[in-house]
Structure formats: C-alpha cells, structure tokens
mmCIF file of C-alpha atoms in Angstrom:
data_model
loop_
_atom_site.group_PDB
_atom_site.id
_atom_site.type_symbol
_atom_site.label_atom_id
_atom_site.label_comp_id
_atom_site.label_asym_id
_atom_site.label_seq_id
_atom_site.Cartn_x
_atom_site.Cartn_y
_atom_site.Cartn_z
ATOM 1 C CA MET A 1 -35.669 -54.640 27.775
ATOM 2 C CA ASN A 2 -32.609 -53.390 25.944
ATOM 3 C CA GLU A 3 -33.033 -50.326 23.890
ATOM 4 C CA THR A 4 -30.408 -48.908 21.517
ATOM 5 C CA VAL A 5 -29.898 -45.230 22.072
ATOM 6 C CA LYS A 6 -28.781 -43.394 18.978
ATOM 7 C CA PRO A 7 -26.089 -40.796 19.590
ATOM 8 C CA ARG A 8 -27.159 -37.254 18.973
ATOM 9 C CA ARG A 9 -25.844 -35.778 15.772
ATOM 10 C CA PRO A 10 -23.932 -32.523 16.137
ATOM 11 C CA TYR A 11 -26.199 -29.578 15.565
ATOM 12 C CA ARG A 12 -25.268 -27.698 12.468
ATOM 13 C CA SER A 13 -27.469 -25.330 10.552
ATOM 14 C CA THR A 14 -26.123 -24.809 7.046
ATOM 15 C CA ARG A 15 -28.972 -22.440 6.347
ATOM 16 C CA ARG A 16 -28.120 -20.320 9.371
ATOM 17 C CA ALA A 17 -24.464 -20.147 8.327
ATOM 18 C CA GLU A 18 -25.466 -19.108 4.817
ATOM 19 C CA GLN A 19 -27.805 -16.451 6.182
ATOM 20 C CA ALA A 20 -25.054 -15.088 8.442
ATOM 21 C CA ALA A 21 -22.645 -14.954 5.501
ATOM 22 C CA GLN A 22 -25.211 -13.154 3.366
ATOM 23 C CA THR A 23 -25.928 -10.678 6.173
ATOM 24 C CA ARG A 24 -22.209 -9.971 6.424
ATOM 25 C CA ARG A 25 -22.002 -9.370 2.667
ATOM 26 C CA ASP A 26 -25.032 -7.051 2.807
ATOM 27 C CA ILE A 27 -23.460 -5.022 5.611
ATOM 28 C CA LEU A 28 -20.138 -4.743 3.760
ATOM 29 C CA ALA A 29 -21.862 -3.689 0.545
ATOM 30 C CA SER A 30 -23.979 -1.051 2.266
ATOM 31 C CA ALA A 31 -21.132 0.261 4.396
ATOM 32 C CA GLY A 32 -18.791 0.355 1.412
ATOM 33 C CA ALA A 33 -21.194 2.427 -0.669
ATOM 34 C CA LEU A 34 -21.827 4.842 2.194
ATOM 35 C CA PHE A 35 -18.165 5.235 3.154
ATOM 36 C CA ARG A 36 -17.228 5.935 -0.476
ATOM 37 C CA GLU A 37 -19.992 8.512 -0.800
ATOM 38 C CA ARG A 38 -19.748 10.287 2.565
ATOM 39 C CA GLY A 39 -16.355 9.414 4.036
ATOM 40 C CA TYR A 40 -15.764 7.804 7.414
ATOM 41 C CA ALA A 41 -16.970 10.577 9.721
ATOM 42 C CA GLY A 42 -20.068 11.254 7.619
ATOM 43 C CA VAL A 43 -21.586 7.818 8.169
ATOM 44 C CA SER A 44 -23.120 6.578 11.421
ATOM 45 C CA MET A 45 -23.623 2.975 12.426
ATOM 46 C CA PRO A 46 -27.459 3.378 12.580
ATOM 47 C CA VAL A 47 -27.443 4.647 8.996
ATOM 48 C CA ILE A 48 -25.372 1.654 7.857
ATOM 49 C CA ALA A 49 -27.670 -0.706 9.742
ATOM 50 C CA SER A 50 -30.752 0.836 8.164
ATOM 51 C CA GLU A 51 -29.258 0.606 4.682
ATOM 52 C CA ALA A 52 -28.256 -3.033 5.224
ATOM 53 C CA GLY A 53 -31.611 -3.968 6.763
ATOM 54 C CA VAL A 54 -30.194 -5.084 10.118
ATOM 55 C CA VAL A 55 -30.067 -3.772 13.660
ATOM 56 C CA VAL A 56 -26.958 -1.970 14.896
ATOM 57 C CA GLU A 57 -26.139 -4.757 17.337
ATOM 58 C CA THR A 58 -25.725 -7.172 14.427
ATOM 59 C CA ILE A 59 -22.964 -5.005 12.975
ATOM 60 C CA TYR A 60 -21.163 -4.756 16.300
ATOM 61 C CA ARG A 61 -21.363 -8.528 16.779
ATOM 62 C CA ALA A 62 -19.918 -9.142 13.322
ATOM 63 C CA PHE A 63 -17.222 -6.451 13.199
ATOM 64 C CA GLY A 64 -16.643 -5.243 16.746
ATOM 65 C CA SER A 65 -16.595 -1.514 16.014
ATOM 66 C CA LYS A 66 -17.025 1.058 13.281
ATOM 67 C CA ALA A 67 -13.266 0.958 12.696
ATOM 68 C CA GLY A 68 -13.423 -2.823 12.442
ATOM 69 C CA LEU A 69 -16.203 -2.552 9.885
ATOM 70 C CA PHE A 70 -14.245 0.013 7.893
ATOM 71 C CA LYS A 71 -11.211 -2.282 7.810
ATOM 72 C CA ALA A 72 -13.374 -5.177 6.625
ATOM 73 C CA VAL A 73 -14.732 -2.982 3.832
ATOM 74 C CA ILE A 74 -11.186 -2.092 2.760
ATOM 75 C CA ASP A 75 -10.091 -5.732 2.918
ATOM 76 C CA ALA A 76 -13.017 -6.701 0.692
ATOM 77 C CA ALA A 77 -12.187 -3.913 -1.763
ATOM 78 C CA VAL A 78 -8.539 -4.972 -2.003
ATOM 79 C CA ALA A 79 -9.518 -8.618 -2.476
ATOM 80 C CA GLY A 80 -12.128 -7.807 -5.098
ATOM 81 C CA GLY A 81 -15.193 -8.758 -3.078
ATOM 82 C CA SER A 82 -16.365 -9.838 0.356
ATOM 83 C CA THR A 83 -16.258 -13.509 -0.613
ATOM 84 C CA ARG A 84 -12.649 -13.315 -1.779
ATOM 85 C CA SER A 85 -11.550 -11.453 1.343
ATOM 86 C CA ASP A 86 -12.186 -14.621 3.357
ATOM 87 C CA THR A 87 -9.656 -16.506 1.188
ATOM 88 C CA PRO A 88 -5.970 -16.388 2.238
ATOM 89 C CA VAL A 89 -4.052 -13.982 -0.010
ATOM 90 C CA GLU A 90 -1.740 -16.631 -1.462
ATOM 91 C CA GLU A 91 -4.773 -18.745 -2.468
ATOM 92 C CA ARG A 92 -6.519 -16.020 -4.457
ATOM 93 C CA PRO A 93 -6.373 -16.755 -8.199
ATOM 94 C CA ALA A 94 -4.318 -13.721 -9.278
ATOM 95 C CA ILE A 95 -1.745 -14.145 -6.509
ATOM 96 C CA LYS A 96 -1.603 -17.911 -6.946
ATOM 97 C CA ALA A 97 -0.847 -17.410 -10.638
ATOM 98 C CA ILE A 98 1.990 -15.035 -9.751
ATOM 99 C CA ILE A 99 3.472 -17.535 -7.300
ATOM 100 C CA GLU A 100 3.305 -20.343 -9.843
ATOM 101 C CA GLU A 101 4.891 -18.282 -12.655
ATOM 102 C CA PRO A 102 8.544 -19.389 -13.094
ATOM 103 C CA ASP A 103 9.829 -16.245 -14.879
ATOM 104 C CA PRO A 104 10.600 -13.449 -12.339
ATOM 105 C CA ARG A 105 10.131 -10.689 -14.921
ATOM 106 C CA ARG A 106 6.751 -12.077 -15.794
ATOM 107 C CA GLN A 107 5.958 -12.357 -12.076
ATOM 108 C CA ILE A 108 6.640 -8.668 -11.570
ATOM 109 C CA ALA A 109 4.570 -7.720 -14.629
ATOM 110 C CA MET A 110 1.683 -9.803 -13.283
ATOM 111 C CA TYR A 111 2.076 -8.213 -9.839
ATOM 112 C CA ALA A 112 2.027 -4.731 -11.378
ATOM 113 C CA ALA A 113 -1.142 -5.670 -13.262
ATOM 114 C CA THR A 114 -2.978 -6.278 -9.969
ATOM 115 C CA GLN A 115 -2.354 -2.769 -8.673
ATOM 116 C CA PRO A 116 -4.654 -0.549 -10.787
ATOM 117 C CA GLY A 117 -7.703 -2.606 -9.818
ATOM 118 C CA ILE A 118 -6.773 -2.542 -6.156
ATOM 119 C CA HIS A 119 -6.332 1.228 -6.238
ATOM 120 C CA ARG A 120 -9.604 1.788 -8.100
ATOM 121 C CA ARG A 121 -11.545 -0.323 -5.603
ATOM 122 C CA SER A 122 -9.844 0.749 -2.379
ATOM 123 C CA GLY A 123 -8.681 4.253 -3.297
ATOM 124 C CA PRO A 124 -11.809 6.153 -2.206
ATOM 125 C CA LEU A 125 -11.808 4.275 1.092
ATOM 126 C CA LEU A 126 -8.107 4.835 1.742
ATOM 127 C CA ARG A 127 -8.457 8.532 0.965
ATOM 128 C CA ALA A 128 -11.358 8.749 3.431
ATOM 129 C CA LEU A 129 -9.240 6.898 5.972
ATOM 130 C CA ALA A 130 -6.288 9.248 5.453
ATOM 131 C CA ALA A 131 -8.568 12.254 5.915
ATOM 132 C CA ALA A 132 -9.956 10.833 9.165
ATOM 133 C CA ALA A 133 -6.586 9.678 10.510
ATOM 134 C CA GLY A 134 -5.468 13.222 11.240
ATOM 135 C CA SER A 135 -8.078 13.724 13.952
ATOM 136 C CA ASP A 136 -9.165 10.203 14.934
ATOM 137 C CA ALA A 137 -6.778 7.978 16.867
ATOM 138 C CA ASP A 138 -8.648 4.823 15.875
ATOM 139 C CA MET A 139 -8.347 5.756 12.206
ATOM 140 C CA ARG A 140 -4.659 6.531 12.615
ATOM 141 C CA ALA A 141 -4.133 3.129 14.183
ATOM 142 C CA LEU A 142 -6.141 1.498 11.393
ATOM 143 C CA TRP A 143 -4.058 3.265 8.722
ATOM 144 C CA ASP A 144 -0.884 2.039 10.403
ATOM 145 C CA GLU A 145 -2.285 -1.484 10.642
ATOM 146 C CA ILE A 146 -3.239 -1.568 6.959
ATOM 147 C CA GLU A 147 0.154 -0.263 5.864
ATOM 148 C CA ALA A 148 1.956 -2.740 8.123
ATOM 149 C CA SER A 149 -0.105 -5.561 6.619
ATOM 150 C CA ARG A 150 0.669 -4.354 3.090
ATOM 151 C CA LEU A 151 4.370 -4.162 3.922
ATOM 152 C CA ALA A 152 4.332 -7.690 5.328
ATOM 153 C CA GLY A 153 2.554 -9.083 2.286
ATOM 154 C CA GLN A 154 4.952 -7.429 -0.107
ATOM 155 C CA GLY A 155 7.824 -8.677 1.994
ATOM 156 C CA ARG A 156 6.608 -12.207 1.309
ATOM 157 C CA PHE A 157 6.649 -11.526 -2.426
ATOM 158 C CA VAL A 158 10.175 -10.125 -2.262
ATOM 159 C CA GLY A 159 11.228 -13.038 -0.061
ATOM 160 C CA MET A 160 9.935 -15.426 -2.712
ATOM 161 C CA LEU A 161 12.023 -13.680 -5.370
ATOM 162 C CA GLY A 162 15.039 -13.877 -3.079
ATOM 163 C CA GLY A 163 14.426 -17.536 -2.294
ATOM 164 C CA ARG A 164 14.425 -18.328 -5.999
ATOM 165 C CA GLY A 165 17.681 -16.469 -6.559
ATOM 166 C CA ALA A 166 15.973 -13.847 -8.722
ATOM 167 C CA LEU A 167 16.554 -10.756 -6.570
ATOM 168 C CA ARG A 168 19.490 -8.410 -7.158
ATOM 169 C CA THR A 169 22.414 -9.411 -4.979
ATOM 170 C CA ASP A 170 23.373 -5.834 -4.104
ATOM 171 C CA ILE A 171 20.169 -5.072 -2.174
ATOM 172 C CA SER A 172 18.694 -6.608 0.948
ATOM 173 C CA ILE A 173 15.245 -8.130 1.320
ATOM 174 C CA GLU A 174 14.310 -5.217 3.590
ATOM 175 C CA HIS A 175 15.453 -2.625 1.045
ATOM 176 C CA ALA A 176 13.634 -4.372 -1.800
ATOM 177 C CA THR A 177 10.461 -4.600 0.298
ATOM 178 C CA ASP A 178 10.589 -0.878 1.062
ATOM 179 C CA VAL A 179 10.934 -0.120 -2.660
ATOM 180 C CA LEU A 180 7.958 -2.309 -3.567
ATOM 181 C CA TRP A 181 5.865 -0.903 -0.706
ATOM 182 C CA SER A 182 6.608 2.681 -1.802
ATOM 183 C CA LEU A 183 6.101 2.313 -5.551
ATOM 184 C CA THR A 184 2.788 0.457 -5.187
ATOM 185 C CA SER A 185 1.302 2.912 -2.678
ATOM 186 C CA ILE A 186 -1.947 4.769 -3.248
ATOM 187 C CA ALA A 187 0.078 7.993 -2.952
ATOM 188 C CA VAL A 188 2.163 7.183 -6.045
ATOM 189 C CA PHE A 189 -0.917 6.027 -7.963
ATOM 190 C CA ASP A 190 -2.685 9.287 -7.124
ATOM 191 C CA MET A 191 0.311 11.410 -8.103
ATOM 192 C CA LEU A 192 0.581 9.807 -11.534
ATOM 193 C CA VAL A 193 -2.975 8.811 -12.456
ATOM 194 C CA THR A 194 -5.184 11.213 -10.504
ATOM 195 C CA ARG A 195 -3.008 14.337 -10.598
ATOM 196 C CA ARG A 196 -0.850 13.912 -13.689
ATOM 197 C CA GLY A 197 -3.545 12.241 -15.748
ATOM 198 C CA TRP A 198 -1.689 9.067 -16.672
ATOM 199 C CA SER A 199 -3.789 6.299 -18.125
ATOM 200 C CA VAL A 200 -4.069 3.104 -16.098
ATOM 201 C CA GLU A 201 -2.189 1.303 -18.874
ATOM 202 C CA ARG A 202 0.700 3.760 -18.708
ATOM 203 C CA TYR A 203 0.850 3.473 -14.929
ATOM 204 C CA GLU A 204 0.882 -0.326 -15.057
ATOM 205 C CA ALA A 205 3.641 -0.410 -17.687
ATOM 206 C CA TRP A 206 5.723 2.108 -15.740
ATOM 207 C CA LEU A 207 5.267 0.208 -12.487
ATOM 208 C CA ALA A 208 6.321 -3.081 -14.058
ATOM 209 C CA GLU A 209 9.421 -1.483 -15.574
ATOM 210 C CA ALA A 210 10.339 0.411 -12.388
ATOM 211 C CA LEU A 211 9.996 -2.683 -10.216
ATOM 212 C CA THR A 212 11.941 -4.844 -12.663
ATOM 213 C CA CYS A 213 14.827 -2.361 -12.709
ATOM 214 C CA ALA A 214 14.742 -1.923 -8.926
ATOM 215 C CA LEU A 215 14.455 -5.568 -7.898
ATOM 216 C CA LEU A 216 15.980 -7.772 -10.588
ATOM 217 C CA PRO A 217 19.494 -7.924 -12.038
ATOM 218 C CA ALA A 218 19.994 -6.512 -15.526
ATOM 219 C CA ALA A 219 19.144 -8.977 -18.258
#
C-alpha cells in the first residue's frame, strides 16, 4: 500500500513573533521613561522589568546588558520610535526624502529640520549617558560608540553631497564631516537652546544657514 507523505511545513508562529516585538516595545518604553526620569545609575534592571511586566531574564535575552538596553532606548529616541529604529536609516521617510531631494541647499535645510526633534527625544538620555560616562567604563564606551555611529552616518550624507558635485571644492570629505558632526551635536543644541534660550525655530534656521555656508559653494 502506497501512502503519500506530506512534507512538514516549516514551523512559524506569527503570533509569537508579534508578541516578542510587543514585549520589546514595552521594555523600551518603560526603560526610556525611567532613564529619562532617574538617569542611568538610578534605574535597576529589576525595576525596569517590573515596570514593563516581564522578568529580568527577558530583558537580558533581548538586549544583552543594561548598557545594551540603554543604547536601544537611545536608538529608538533618535529614530522617533521603537518601530522605526528597526528600519535602516536611509529607508526612514525623513532621510529618504532628503536623499531624493535634488537641490543641495534644500537637502541641508531638510537635514537641519530633523535635528531639533532628535535632540528633544534623545537629549535627556544623552545627558544621562554623559553624566554616567565619567565613572562607568561601559557608559564611556557606549558614548564613544554612539558618537562614532553618528559621525559615520553624517559622513555618508557628506559623501552624497560630494558624489553629486555639490560640496565645496576647497574642503575634504573628512573636514566637512567633522563640521557637520560638530554643529549638529547635542552640546551645540544645549548651548544655544537650553542655555541661551534660543527658540527651536531660530536654532533650525541658524543650523541650516551655518551648514550651507560651511559645506556648499557660494551661490
């Protein structure tokens, strides 16, 4: 007697994947609120777990360490949400629009427009990180990693301007990247907006003008 044996279908639980993604979002939301309120050192992993409604081991499995969790929270803040942080930078709507814009001056204005929101969302976390970096080697390494990643990303933007022939010819890609990295830092934002009381609109307009003058040839 011949009997047809049906091949087993690959096991895949969409519901389980969705639950895992939701758990990750819950952890990031809870950790983000706690880190903003209490700083890095003032929050323990058990407290985060309790707030998120999970066990501590779940957080370690998802993020590896407290520093890893903190970085994920910052990444989500920069991206504008935990869902967006999973999307490659160049595929996020605001960045994609900048890439597709043909006018380099308009590109820089659009880039400058992304910065106030990033600083508002990530600023409290970065300030907590800077405070912890002085006495915590893991936090110092994380600060360096974040800044290196920011530098690399901005280098890609400058490289795009250079590849399109839009960059000033009297400066190198490296020099232009350093200028962009410096002017868009949280330190400059804090000096002008937090300490000097500039409005966000004034900061954005200044940043667009400063970057245009620094990176592009005179019109």
